[in-house]
Amino acid sequence: MKDLHFKDFFWNSDLTCTGGYDAIIQYLNEGKRTCKEMEDLMKARASIEEKYAKDLLGLSKKVCGHNEMNTLKRSLDMFKLKTEHVSLSHLQLAQTMREEAKKLEEFREKQRDAKKKIEQQMDTLHKNKSSQYKKTVDSKKTYEQKCRDKEEADQNANRNTNNTKHIEKLYSKAQQAKQNAEEADRIYYQNVTSLGKVRDEWLKEHVKACEMFERQAMERINFLRNVVWTHLNQLSQQCVTSDELYEEVRKSLEQCNVKEDIEHFVNLRRTGDKPPAPVMYENFYSGQRPPTAPPPSRLPPPVIRRGPLPDPTHNNREDTIYSTVQDTEYSVIHN
């Protein structure tokens, strides 16, 4: 398929029409607007990254796991440290985005200046072309009118008349009309020639302008494509960087040993390996503790029922029992 170029498809049948040229200029202006929009987008994204980085940095400074110890504390400290590193990487990303946006701005301004220079040249040519075309058209109208005047004068001079003075007068008018027609013809031809030169110069410059504008459009498309590509690479690299930093935290968490942390706490804060002795029952009357006694039962002591005490009012002598000594050898010892 044949390549399509600006210089081949933006002409107009009317010499004074600039429709094709205007279409190219509009396309370039829209491209410049796209560059500005992309530039603004990157600056806005850089501001977002910077704000996120600062918020993340502040978050990394907050107290987290201050009272923890041993392997878990090391993991939490690593987590805070890498969070800080992630925030710094986002801050660097914001700076890089601003640098890329600055490059895009410089590219846009460079194209604008080059385009403006060509536009000024072409505007001058368009004005000259329009002015010369108008002069040519006006001279053509004058030339045609003078030719009609000459024909009319010739016809009047060739009429049969017996008045000699009148004949001379008509002949003089015919001669004057002829001179006027020749002068108009000369001016008309001169204007046509000048218009041809202006047209040739305009054609040459129009082709050069189309080629230059086409190069600009190609450069802009390629530059914008590379800018977006680079921008996405930077975002992807940020994800990779963040994941690498988080991976270090994950490795630290793999070294977090639950049993070791428990043992560390026990060894560091231990208070003793023997529980307190039980509190024993002590009898107030015995004055001594049982050597070993089971802990007192929580049940109430059993109720021991005793017989009734004897009533002294019913004591009969007949009921009294006296002991007797039946041994004959028993004697009372007197002191």
CSV table of N, CA, C and O in Angstrom, one decimal, residues 254-307:
chain,number,residue,atom,x,y,z
A,254,GLU,N,9.3,-14.8,58.5
A,254,GLU,CA,9.6,-16.3,58.4
A,254,GLU,C,10.5,-16.6,59.6
A,254,GLU,O,10.5,-17.8,60.1
A,255,GLN,N,11.3,-15.7,60.0
A,255,GLN,CA,12.2,-15.9,61.1
A,255,GLN,C,11.6,-15.7,62.5
A,255,GLN,O,12.2,-15.9,63.5
A,256,CYS,N,10.4,-15.2,62.5
A,256,CYS,CA,9.6,-15.0,63.7
A,256,CYS,C,9.2,-16.4,64.3
A,256,CYS,O,8.5,-17.2,63.7
A,257,ASN,N,9.8,-16.7,65.5
A,257,ASN,CA,9.6,-18.0,66.1
A,257,ASN,C,8.7,-17.8,67.4
A,257,ASN,O,9.1,-17.2,68.3
A,258,VAL,N,7.5,-18.4,67.3
A,258,VAL,CA,6.6,-18.3,68.5
A,258,VAL,C,7.2,-18.9,69.7
A,258,VAL,O,7.2,-18.3,70.8
A,259,LYS,N,7.7,-20.1,69.6
A,259,LYS,CA,8.3,-20.8,70.8
A,259,LYS,C,9.4,-20.0,71.4
A,259,LYS,O,9.6,-19.8,72.6
A,260,GLU,N,10.3,-19.5,70.5
A,260,GLU,CA,11.5,-18.7,70.9
A,260,GLU,C,11.1,-17.5,71.7
A,260,GLU,O,11.7,-17.1,72.7
A,261,ASP,N,10.0,-16.8,71.1
A,261,ASP,CA,9.6,-15.5,71.8
A,261,ASP,C,9.0,-15.8,73.1
A,261,ASP,O,9.2,-15.1,74.1
A,262,ILE,N,8.2,-16.9,73.3
A,262,ILE,CA,7.7,-17.3,74.6
A,262,ILE,C,8.8,-17.6,75.6
A,262,ILE,O,8.8,-17.2,76.7
A,263,GLU,N,9.8,-18.4,75.1
A,263,GLU,CA,10.9,-18.7,76.0
A,263,GLU,C,11.7,-17.5,76.4
A,263,GLU,O,12.2,-17.4,77.5
A,264,HIS,N,11.9,-16.6,75.4
A,264,HIS,CA,12.6,-15.3,75.7
A,264,HIS,C,11.9,-14.5,76.8
A,264,HIS,O,12.5,-14.0,77.7
A,265,PHE,N,10.5,-14.4,76.7
A,265,PHE,CA,9.8,-13.7,77.7
A,265,PHE,C,9.9,-14.4,79.1
A,265,PHE,O,10.1,-13.7,80.1
A,266,VAL,N,9.8,-15.8,79.1
A,266,VAL,CA,9.9,-16.5,80.3
A,266,VAL,C,11.3,-16.2,81.0
A,266,VAL,O,11.4,-16.0,82.2
A,267,ASN,N,12.4,-16.4,80.2
A,267,ASN,CA,13.7,-16.2,80.8
A,267,ASN,C,14.0,-14.8,81.2
A,267,ASN,O,14.7,-14.5,82.2
A,268,LEU,N,13.3,-13.8,80.5
A,268,LEU,CA,13.6,-12.4,80.8
A,268,LEU,C,12.8,-11.9,82.0
A,268,LEU,O,13.3,-11.2,82.9
A,269,ARG,N,11.5,-12.4,82.1
A,269,ARG,CA,10.6,-11.9,83.2
A,269,ARG,C,10.2,-12.9,84.2
A,269,ARG,O,9.3,-12.6,85.0
A,270,ARG,N,10.9,-14.0,84.3
A,270,ARG,CA,10.5,-15.1,85.2
A,270,ARG,C,10.6,-14.6,86.6
A,270,ARG,O,11.4,-13.8,87.0
A,271,THR,N,9.7,-15.1,87.5
A,271,THR,CA,9.6,-14.7,88.9
A,271,THR,C,9.8,-15.8,89.9
A,271,THR,O,10.0,-15.6,91.1
A,272,GLY,N,9.8,-17.0,89.4
A,272,GLY,CA,10.0,-18.2,90.3
A,272,GLY,C,9.4,-19.4,89.7
A,272,GLY,O,8.5,-19.4,88.8
A,273,ASP,N,10.0,-20.6,90.1
A,273,ASP,CA,9.5,-21.8,89.5
A,273,ASP,C,8.7,-22.7,90.5
A,273,ASP,O,8.4,-23.8,90.3
A,274,LYS,N,8.4,-22.1,91.8
A,274,LYS,CA,7.6,-22.9,92.8
A,274,LYS,C,6.4,-22.1,93.1
A,274,LYS,O,6.5,-20.9,93.5
A,275,PRO,N,5.3,-22.8,93.2
A,275,PRO,CA,4.1,-22.0,93.6
A,275,PRO,C,4.0,-21.9,95.1
A,275,PRO,O,4.8,-22.5,95.8
A,276,PRO,N,3.3,-21.0,95.7
A,276,PRO,CA,3.2,-20.8,97.1
A,276,PRO,C,2.6,-22.1,97.8
A,276,PRO,O,1.8,-22.8,97.2
A,277,ALA,N,3.1,-22.4,99.1
A,277,ALA,CA,2.6,-23.5,99.8
A,277,ALA,C,1.2,-23.3,100.3
A,277,ALA,O,0.7,-22.2,100.4
A,278,PRO,N,0.4,-24.4,100.5
A,278,PRO,CA,-1.0,-24.2,100.9
A,278,PRO,C,-1.0,-23.7,102.3
A,278,PRO,O,-0.1,-23.9,103.2
A,279,VAL,N,-2.0,-23.0,102.7
A,279,VAL,CA,-2.3,-22.5,104.0
A,279,VAL,C,-2.9,-23.6,104.9
A,279,VAL,O,-3.9,-24.1,104.5
A,280,MET,N,-2.2,-24.0,106.0
A,280,MET,CA,-2.6,-25.2,106.8
A,280,MET,C,-3.5,-24.7,107.9
A,280,MET,O,-3.5,-23.6,108.4
A,281,TYR,N,-4.3,-25.6,108.4
A,281,TYR,CA,-5.2,-25.4,109.6
A,281,TYR,C,-4.3,-25.5,110.9
A,281,TYR,O,-3.5,-26.5,111.0
A,282,GLU,N,-4.5,-24.6,111.8
A,282,GLU,CA,-3.7,-24.6,113.0
A,282,GLU,C,-4.7,-24.6,114.2
A,282,GLU,O,-5.5,-23.7,114.3
A,283,ASN,N,-4.7,-25.6,115.0
A,283,ASN,CA,-5.6,-25.7,116.2
A,283,ASN,C,-5.1,-24.8,117.3
A,283,ASN,O,-3.9,-24.9,117.7
A,284,PHE,N,-5.9,-24.0,117.8
A,284,PHE,CA,-5.5,-23.0,118.8
A,284,PHE,C,-5.1,-23.7,120.1
A,284,PHE,O,-4.2,-23.3,120.8
A,285,TYR,N,-5.8,-24.8,120.5
A,285,TYR,CA,-5.5,-25.5,121.8
A,285,TYR,C,-4.3,-26.4,121.7
A,285,TYR,O,-3.6,-26.6,122.7
A,286,SER,N,-4.1,-27.0,120.5
A,286,SER,CA,-3.0,-28.0,120.5
A,286,SER,C,-1.7,-27.3,120.5
A,286,SER,O,-0.7,-27.8,120.9
A,287,GLY,N,-1.6,-26.1,120.0
A,287,GLY,CA,-0.4,-25.3,119.9
A,287,GLY,C,0.6,-25.9,119.0
A,287,GLY,O,1.8,-25.5,119.0
A,288,GLN,N,0.2,-26.8,118.2
A,288,GLN,CA,1.1,-27.4,117.2
A,288,GLN,C,0.3,-27.7,116.0
A,288,GLN,O,-0.9,-27.9,116.0
A,289,ARG,N,1.1,-27.7,114.9
A,289,ARG,CA,0.4,-28.0,113.6
A,289,ARG,C,0.5,-29.5,113.3
A,289,ARG,O,1.5,-30.1,113.6
A,290,PRO,N,-0.5,-30.0,112.8
A,290,PRO,CA,-0.3,-31.4,112.3
A,290,PRO,C,0.8,-31.5,111.3
A,290,PRO,O,1.0,-30.5,110.5
A,291,PRO,N,1.6,-32.6,111.4
A,291,PRO,CA,2.7,-32.6,110.4
A,291,PRO,C,2.3,-32.6,109.0
A,291,PRO,O,2.8,-31.9,108.2
A,292,THR,N,1.4,-33.4,108.8
A,292,THR,CA,0.8,-33.4,107.4
A,292,THR,C,-0.7,-33.5,107.5
A,292,THR,O,-1.2,-34.4,108.2
A,293,ALA,N,-1.4,-32.8,106.9
A,293,ALA,CA,-2.8,-32.9,107.0
A,293,ALA,C,-3.4,-32.5,105.7
A,293,ALA,O,-2.9,-31.5,105.0
A,294,PRO,N,-4.4,-33.2,105.3
A,294,PRO,CA,-5.0,-32.8,104.0
A,294,PRO,C,-5.6,-31.4,104.2
A,294,PRO,O,-6.0,-31.0,105.3
A,295,PRO,N,-5.8,-30.8,103.1
A,295,PRO,CA,-6.4,-29.4,103.2
A,295,PRO,C,-7.8,-29.6,103.8
A,295,PRO,O,-8.5,-30.6,103.6
A,296,PRO,N,-8.2,-28.6,104.5
A,296,PRO,CA,-9.6,-28.7,105.1
A,296,PRO,C,-10.7,-28.9,104.1
A,296,PRO,O,-10.6,-28.3,103.0
A,297,SER,N,-11.6,-29.7,104.5
A,297,SER,CA,-12.7,-29.9,103.5
A,297,SER,C,-13.6,-28.7,103.6
A,297,SER,O,-13.8,-28.1,104.6
A,298,ARG,N,-14.2,-28.5,102.5
A,298,ARG,CA,-15.2,-27.4,102.5
A,298,ARG,C,-16.6,-27.8,103.0
A,298,ARG,O,-17.5,-27.0,103.1
A,299,LEU,N,-16.7,-29.2,103.3
A,299,LEU,CA,-18.0,-29.7,103.8
A,299,LEU,C,-18.1,-29.3,105.3
A,299,LEU,O,-17.1,-29.3,106.0
A,300,PRO,N,-19.3,-29.1,105.8
A,300,PRO,CA,-19.4,-28.9,107.2
A,300,PRO,C,-19.1,-30.1,108.0
A,300,PRO,O,-19.3,-31.2,107.6
A,301,PRO,N,-18.5,-29.9,109.2
A,301,PRO,CA,-18.2,-31.1,110.0
A,301,PRO,C,-19.4,-31.9,110.4
A,301,PRO,O,-20.5,-31.3,110.6
A,302,PRO,N,-19.2,-33.2,110.6
A,302,PRO,CA,-20.4,-34.1,110.9
A,302,PRO,C,-20.9,-33.7,112.3
A,302,PRO,O,-20.1,-33.4,113.2
A,303,VAL,N,-22.1,-33.8,112.5
A,303,VAL,CA,-22.8,-33.6,113.8
A,303,VAL,C,-22.7,-34.9,114.6
A,303,VAL,O,-23.2,-35.9,114.2
A,304,ILE,N,-22.0,-34.8,115.8
A,304,ILE,CA,-21.9,-36.0,116.7
A,304,ILE,C,-23.0,-35.8,117.8
A,304,ILE,O,-23.0,-34.9,118.6
A,305,ARG,N,-23.9,-36.7,117.8
A,305,ARG,CA,-25.0,-36.7,118.8
A,305,ARG,C,-24.6,-37.4,120.0
A,305,ARG,O,-24.2,-38.6,120.0
A,306,ARG,N,-24.7,-36.8,121.1
A,306,ARG,CA,-24.3,-37.4,122.4
A,306,ARG,C,-25.6,-37.7,123.2
A,306,ARG,O,-26.6,-37.0,123.0
A,307,GLY,N,-25.5,-38.6,124.2
A,307,GLY,CA,-26.6,-38.8,125.1
A,307,GLY,C,-26.9,-37.7,126.0
A,307,GLY,O,-26.0,-36.9,126.3
